[in-house]
Amino acid sequence: DTEVTQTPKHLVMGMTNKKSLKCEQHMGHRAMYWYKQKAKKPPELMFVYSYEKLSINESVPSRFSPECPNSSLLNLHLHALQPEDSALYLCASSQDWLAGLEQFFGPGTRLTVL
Amino acid sequence: AQSVTQLDSQVPVFEEAPVELRCNYSSSVSVYLFWYVQYPNQGLQLLLKYLSGSTLVESINGFEAEFNKSQTSFHLRKPSVHISDTAEYFCAVASGTGFQKLVFGTGTRLLVSP
């Protein structure tokens, strides 16, 4: 199984809502990532978890809160988002958090903030 | 800081024609180089990667890329494209010094027409 799954595929939320994005992998990978991708732009790294511990936070606003409940799951909790947060949110995983290792990407959650 | 330049935002070609997508990177240390492809409404898929060894790397679907250290380039080529190759192509670099943080180029949209 070389698949990273993400739910939901689409999400529309208001600025006062609280929602969560979910990501799952069963490849035994120990590094997991959240990226944000705006239309016609490259993915931008948001967070890196290595061995279930937050290793990188790329100065992401606190209205985005990541969580790694176990080695297979990665969540992104959303609260009080702004319209400019609308984007495709991609999850990825790799065997370990070392340079040169392939990152496997999920299909993404397309988020629209009204 | 590392950076990746993809000068061509869009490359239109006819089916069965050859294509080259350009990628240049800036880094003073050893690097790992990747090409990812993103089909519409999907996540990113690894196309090929250079880690070390032979400077010419190939993918299973006919793409190849050549690492040129003196020109700091990693151009992607295919001798004969198909309609199904229409997608966004991202070049990415990771530093060869420990933890992996992928830096993506701005992407090149390959448009193959009949």
mmCIF file of C-alpha atoms in Angstrom:
data_model
loop_
_atom_site.group_PDB
_atom_site.id
_atom_site.type_symbol
_atom_site.label_atom_id
_atom_site.label_comp_id
_atom_site.label_asym_id
_atom_site.label_seq_id
_atom_site.Cartn_x
_atom_site.Cartn_y
_atom_site.Cartn_z
ATOM 1 C CA ASP A 1 0.000 0.000 0.000
ATOM 2 C CA THR A 2 1.759 3.138 -1.235
ATOM 3 C CA GLU A 3 -1.132 5.474 -0.717
ATOM 4 C CA VAL A 4 -1.716 8.567 1.338
ATOM 5 C CA THR A 5 -5.404 9.260 1.859
ATOM 6 C CA GLN A 6 -6.963 12.575 2.788
ATOM 7 C CA THR A 7 -10.468 13.438 3.911
ATOM 8 C CA PRO A 8 -12.549 15.278 3.056
ATOM 9 C CA LYS A 9 -11.859 15.922 -0.623
ATOM 10 C CA HIS A 10 -13.659 19.263 -0.469
ATOM 11 C CA LEU A 11 -14.532 21.490 2.456
ATOM 12 C CA VAL A 12 -16.437 24.752 2.590
ATOM 13 C CA MET A 13 -16.424 26.588 5.894
ATOM 14 C CA GLY A 14 -17.280 29.957 7.324
ATOM 15 C CA MET A 15 -14.819 32.120 9.163
ATOM 16 C CA THR A 16 -16.290 31.164 12.535
ATOM 17 C CA ASN A 17 -16.338 27.414 11.953
ATOM 18 C CA LYS A 18 -14.049 24.770 13.406
ATOM 19 C CA LYS A 19 -13.144 21.893 11.125
ATOM 20 C CA SER A 20 -10.424 19.292 10.739
ATOM 21 C CA LEU A 21 -8.547 17.782 7.838
ATOM 22 C CA LYS A 22 -7.402 14.200 8.124
ATOM 23 C CA CYS A 23 -4.505 12.344 6.552
ATOM 24 C CA GLU A 24 -3.623 8.671 6.824
ATOM 25 C CA GLN A 25 -0.836 6.436 5.579
ATOM 26 C CA HIS A 26 -0.087 2.768 6.214
ATOM 27 C CA MET A 27 3.388 2.583 4.732
ATOM 28 C CA GLY A 28 5.140 2.691 8.086
ATOM 29 C CA HIS A 29 6.487 6.146 7.320
ATOM 30 C CA ARG A 30 7.764 8.134 10.291
ATOM 31 C CA ALA A 31 7.712 11.603 8.744
ATOM 32 C CA MET A 32 4.516 13.387 7.741
ATOM 33 C CA TYR A 33 4.001 16.807 6.236
ATOM 34 C CA TRP A 34 1.305 19.420 5.632
ATOM 35 C CA TYR A 35 1.591 21.666 2.586
ATOM 36 C CA LYS A 36 -0.583 24.512 1.369
ATOM 37 C CA GLN A 37 -0.960 25.065 -2.367
ATOM 38 C CA LYS A 38 -2.625 28.111 -3.855
ATOM 39 C CA ALA A 39 -3.860 28.010 -7.450
ATOM 40 C CA LYS A 40 -1.063 27.962 -10.021
ATOM 41 C CA LYS A 41 1.577 28.032 -7.275
ATOM 42 C CA PRO A 42 3.945 25.383 -5.881
ATOM 43 C CA PRO A 43 3.226 23.676 -2.570
ATOM 44 C CA GLU A 44 4.440 25.544 0.503
ATOM 45 C CA LEU A 45 5.532 23.596 3.537
ATOM 46 C CA MET A 46 3.525 24.258 6.696
ATOM 47 C CA PHE A 47 4.455 21.569 9.222
ATOM 48 C CA VAL A 48 6.688 18.518 9.543
ATOM 49 C CA TYR A 49 6.162 15.724 12.037
ATOM 50 C CA SER A 50 8.981 13.303 12.642
ATOM 51 C CA TYR A 51 8.305 10.283 14.847
ATOM 52 C CA GLU A 52 5.026 11.886 15.896
ATOM 53 C CA LYS A 53 6.713 15.040 17.169
ATOM 54 C CA LEU A 54 6.387 18.444 15.555
ATOM 55 C CA SER A 55 9.765 19.214 14.012
ATOM 56 C CA ILE A 56 9.032 22.190 11.784
ATOM 57 C CA ASN A 57 6.414 24.920 11.963
ATOM 58 C CA GLU A 58 6.982 27.307 9.084
ATOM 59 C CA SER A 59 5.598 30.309 10.976
ATOM 60 C CA VAL A 60 2.057 29.186 10.293
ATOM 61 C CA PRO A 61 -0.715 31.253 11.968
ATOM 62 C CA SER A 62 -2.173 29.675 15.088
ATOM 63 C CA ARG A 63 -5.561 29.295 13.436
ATOM 64 C CA PHE A 64 -3.967 26.173 11.905
ATOM 65 C CA SER A 65 -3.238 23.538 14.544
ATOM 66 C CA PRO A 66 -1.602 20.247 13.557
ATOM 67 C CA GLU A 67 -1.893 17.026 15.491
ATOM 68 C CA CYS A 68 -0.275 13.623 15.058
ATOM 69 C CA PRO A 69 -2.250 11.127 17.186
ATOM 70 C CA ASN A 70 -0.148 8.174 16.022
ATOM 71 C CA SER A 71 2.379 7.241 13.386
ATOM 72 C CA SER A 72 -0.290 6.678 10.709
ATOM 73 C CA LEU A 73 -2.490 9.712 11.234
ATOM 74 C CA LEU A 74 -2.037 13.428 10.795
ATOM 75 C CA ASN A 75 -4.724 16.007 11.437
ATOM 76 C CA LEU A 76 -4.944 19.699 10.719
ATOM 77 C CA HIS A 77 -7.422 21.541 12.914
ATOM 78 C CA LEU A 78 -8.845 24.735 11.476
ATOM 79 C CA HIS A 79 -10.426 27.579 13.421
ATOM 80 C CA ALA A 80 -11.338 31.164 12.550
ATOM 81 C CA LEU A 81 -9.870 30.958 9.086
ATOM 82 C CA GLN A 82 -9.746 33.813 6.618
ATOM 83 C CA PRO A 83 -10.836 33.763 2.960
ATOM 84 C CA GLU A 84 -7.183 33.940 1.918
ATOM 85 C CA ASP A 85 -6.687 30.541 3.554
ATOM 86 C CA SER A 86 -8.684 28.985 0.729
ATOM 87 C CA ALA A 87 -6.314 26.570 -1.000
ATOM 88 C CA LEU A 88 -5.498 22.929 -1.670
ATOM 89 C CA TYR A 89 -4.053 21.338 1.460
ATOM 90 C CA LEU A 90 -1.724 18.460 0.736
ATOM 91 C CA CYS A 91 -0.486 15.840 3.120
ATOM 92 C CA ALA A 92 2.677 13.868 2.428
ATOM 93 C CA SER A 93 4.745 11.209 4.126
ATOM 94 C CA SER A 94 8.219 9.787 3.795
ATOM 95 C CA GLN A 95 10.058 6.870 5.323
ATOM 96 C CA ASP A 96 12.051 9.196 7.496
ATOM 97 C CA TRP A 97 12.801 12.892 7.701
ATOM 98 C CA LEU A 98 16.053 12.710 5.811
ATOM 99 C CA ALA A 99 17.173 14.449 2.662
ATOM 100 C CA GLY A 100 16.761 12.429 -0.483
ATOM 101 C CA LEU A 101 13.830 10.288 0.582
ATOM 102 C CA GLU A 102 10.755 10.345 -1.615
ATOM 103 C CA GLN A 103 7.703 12.110 -0.266
ATOM 104 C CA PHE A 104 4.394 10.468 -1.116
ATOM 105 C CA PHE A 105 1.560 12.941 -1.518
ATOM 106 C CA GLY A 106 -2.137 12.537 -0.922
ATOM 107 C CA PRO A 107 -4.749 13.932 -3.335
ATOM 108 C CA GLY A 108 -5.390 16.941 -1.145
ATOM 109 C CA THR A 109 -8.350 18.665 0.459
ATOM 110 C CA ARG A 110 -9.673 21.656 -1.420
ATOM 111 C CA LEU A 111 -10.689 24.189 1.198
ATOM 112 C CA THR A 112 -12.916 27.174 0.564
ATOM 113 C CA VAL A 113 -13.374 29.752 3.327
ATOM 114 C CA LEU A 114 -16.386 32.002 2.927
ATOM 115 C CA ALA B 1 18.875 29.607 0.991
ATOM 116 C CA GLN B 2 18.059 27.189 -1.756
ATOM 117 C CA SER B 3 15.954 28.250 -4.689
ATOM 118 C CA VAL B 4 14.614 26.567 -7.789
ATOM 119 C CA THR B 5 13.877 28.356 -11.047
ATOM 120 C CA GLN B 6 11.524 27.086 -13.687
ATOM 121 C CA LEU B 7 11.592 29.805 -16.278
ATOM 122 C CA ASP B 8 8.785 28.456 -18.431
ATOM 123 C CA SER B 9 5.373 28.787 -16.820
ATOM 124 C CA GLN B 10 3.719 27.039 -19.751
ATOM 125 C CA VAL B 11 5.022 24.870 -22.587
ATOM 126 C CA PRO B 12 2.621 24.037 -25.436
ATOM 127 C CA VAL B 13 3.609 21.158 -27.710
ATOM 128 C CA PHE B 14 1.977 18.894 -30.237
ATOM 129 C CA GLU B 15 1.515 15.216 -29.578
ATOM 130 C CA GLU B 16 4.541 13.062 -30.464
ATOM 131 C CA ALA B 17 6.866 16.083 -30.417
ATOM 132 C CA PRO B 18 9.882 16.204 -28.077
ATOM 133 C CA VAL B 19 9.807 18.465 -25.051
ATOM 134 C CA GLU B 20 12.245 19.875 -22.520
ATOM 135 C CA LEU B 21 11.172 21.482 -19.250
ATOM 136 C CA ARG B 22 13.911 23.551 -17.704
ATOM 137 C CA CYS B 23 14.956 23.611 -14.074
ATOM 138 C CA ASN B 24 17.843 25.447 -12.465
ATOM 139 C CA TYR B 25 18.704 25.439 -8.787
ATOM 140 C CA SER B 26 20.971 27.397 -6.540
ATOM 141 C CA SER B 27 22.795 25.620 -3.781
ATOM 142 C CA SER B 28 26.337 25.556 -2.550
ATOM 143 C CA VAL B 29 26.081 22.092 -1.019
ATOM 144 C CA SER B 30 25.262 18.697 -2.375
ATOM 145 C CA VAL B 31 21.653 18.419 -3.407
ATOM 146 C CA TYR B 32 18.968 15.924 -4.154
ATOM 147 C CA LEU B 33 16.772 16.808 -7.111
ATOM 148 C CA PHE B 34 13.249 15.737 -7.913
ATOM 149 C CA TRP B 35 10.628 16.146 -10.596
ATOM 150 C CA TYR B 36 7.021 15.838 -9.467
ATOM 151 C CA VAL B 37 3.963 15.801 -11.732
ATOM 152 C CA GLN B 38 0.519 17.036 -10.735
ATOM 153 C CA TYR B 39 -2.494 16.098 -12.833
ATOM 154 C CA PRO B 40 -5.622 18.265 -12.525
ATOM 155 C CA ASN B 41 -7.321 18.006 -9.134
ATOM 156 C CA GLN B 42 -4.759 15.544 -7.843
ATOM 157 C CA GLY B 43 -1.781 15.495 -5.498
ATOM 158 C CA LEU B 44 1.830 15.341 -6.589
ATOM 159 C CA GLN B 45 3.452 12.166 -7.906
ATOM 160 C CA LEU B 46 7.196 11.611 -8.032
ATOM 161 C CA LEU B 47 8.356 11.340 -11.635
ATOM 162 C CA LEU B 48 12.066 10.832 -11.069
ATOM 163 C CA LYS B 49 14.876 11.820 -8.748
ATOM 164 C CA TYR B 50 18.613 12.315 -8.675
ATOM 165 C CA LEU B 51 20.408 11.360 -5.490
ATOM 166 C CA SER B 52 23.884 10.370 -6.636
ATOM 167 C CA GLY B 53 25.676 8.294 -9.233
ATOM 168 C CA SER B 54 24.683 8.445 -12.885
ATOM 169 C CA THR B 55 23.706 11.957 -13.867
ATOM 170 C CA LEU B 56 21.005 10.697 -16.226
ATOM 171 C CA VAL B 57 17.886 9.388 -14.537
ATOM 172 C CA GLU B 58 14.845 7.910 -16.202
ATOM 173 C CA SER B 59 11.214 7.338 -15.322
ATOM 174 C CA ILE B 60 9.061 4.392 -16.302
ATOM 175 C CA ASN B 61 6.912 6.484 -18.643
ATOM 176 C CA GLY B 62 9.639 7.782 -20.938
ATOM 177 C CA PHE B 63 10.785 10.936 -19.151
ATOM 178 C CA GLU B 64 14.435 11.508 -18.345
ATOM 179 C CA ALA B 65 16.387 14.226 -16.595
ATOM 180 C CA GLU B 66 20.064 15.012 -16.504
ATOM 181 C CA PHE B 67 21.867 16.463 -13.514
ATOM 182 C CA ASN B 68 24.411 19.038 -14.636
ATOM 183 C CA LYS B 69 26.415 20.271 -11.681
ATOM 184 C CA SER B 70 28.411 22.887 -13.569
ATOM 185 C CA GLN B 71 25.242 24.479 -14.931
ATOM 186 C CA THR B 72 23.215 23.753 -11.782
ATOM 187 C CA SER B 73 20.452 22.354 -13.938
ATOM 188 C CA PHE B 74 18.127 19.358 -13.893
ATOM 189 C CA HIS B 75 16.126 19.645 -17.096
ATOM 190 C CA LEU B 76 13.336 17.180 -17.836
ATOM 191 C CA ARG B 77 12.982 15.738 -21.328
ATOM 192 C CA LYS B 78 10.762 13.388 -23.233
ATOM 193 C CA PRO B 79 11.393 12.453 -26.874
ATOM 194 C CA SER B 80 7.729 12.015 -27.757
ATOM 195 C CA VAL B 81 4.860 13.331 -25.629
ATOM 196 C CA HIS B 82 1.298 12.058 -25.342
ATOM 197 C CA ILE B 83 -1.921 13.911 -24.677
ATOM 198 C CA SER B 84 -1.966 12.239 -21.271
ATOM 199 C CA ASP B 85 1.285 14.020 -20.333
ATOM 200 C CA THR B 86 -0.665 17.274 -20.002
ATOM 201 C CA ALA B 87 -0.071 18.288 -16.391
ATOM 202 C CA GLU B 88 1.834 20.623 -14.090
ATOM 203 C CA TYR B 89 5.465 19.671 -13.534
ATOM 204 C CA PHE B 90 7.374 20.803 -10.452
ATOM 205 C CA CYS B 91 11.103 20.643 -9.982
ATOM 206 C CA ALA B 92 12.231 20.430 -6.357
ATOM 207 C CA VAL B 93 15.512 20.420 -4.475
ATOM 208 C CA ALA B 94 16.508 19.185 -1.044
ATOM 209 C CA SER B 95 19.782 19.920 0.615
ATOM 210 C CA GLY B 96 22.045 16.958 1.147
ATOM 211 C CA THR B 97 22.792 17.917 4.718
ATOM 212 C CA GLY B 98 20.482 15.964 6.960
ATOM 213 C CA PHE B 99 16.856 16.793 7.333
ATOM 214 C CA GLN B 100 14.787 17.179 4.218
ATOM 215 C CA LYS B 101 12.991 20.333 3.361
ATOM 216 C CA LEU B 102 11.836 20.315 -0.232
ATOM 217 C CA VAL B 103 11.969 23.611 -2.066
ATOM 218 C CA PHE B 104 9.734 23.650 -5.132
ATOM 219 C CA GLY B 105 10.008 25.646 -8.311
ATOM 220 C CA THR B 106 7.018 27.599 -9.533
ATOM 221 C CA GLY B 107 5.975 24.835 -11.903
ATOM 222 C CA THR B 108 5.647 24.413 -15.667
ATOM 223 C CA ARG B 109 2.333 23.581 -17.256
ATOM 224 C CA LEU B 110 2.846 21.165 -20.142
ATOM 225 C CA LEU B 111 -0.004 21.424 -22.654
ATOM 226 C CA VAL B 112 -0.048 18.658 -25.256
ATOM 227 C CA SER B 113 -2.436 19.105 -28.144
ATOM 228 C CA PRO B 114 -3.289 16.748 -31.018
#
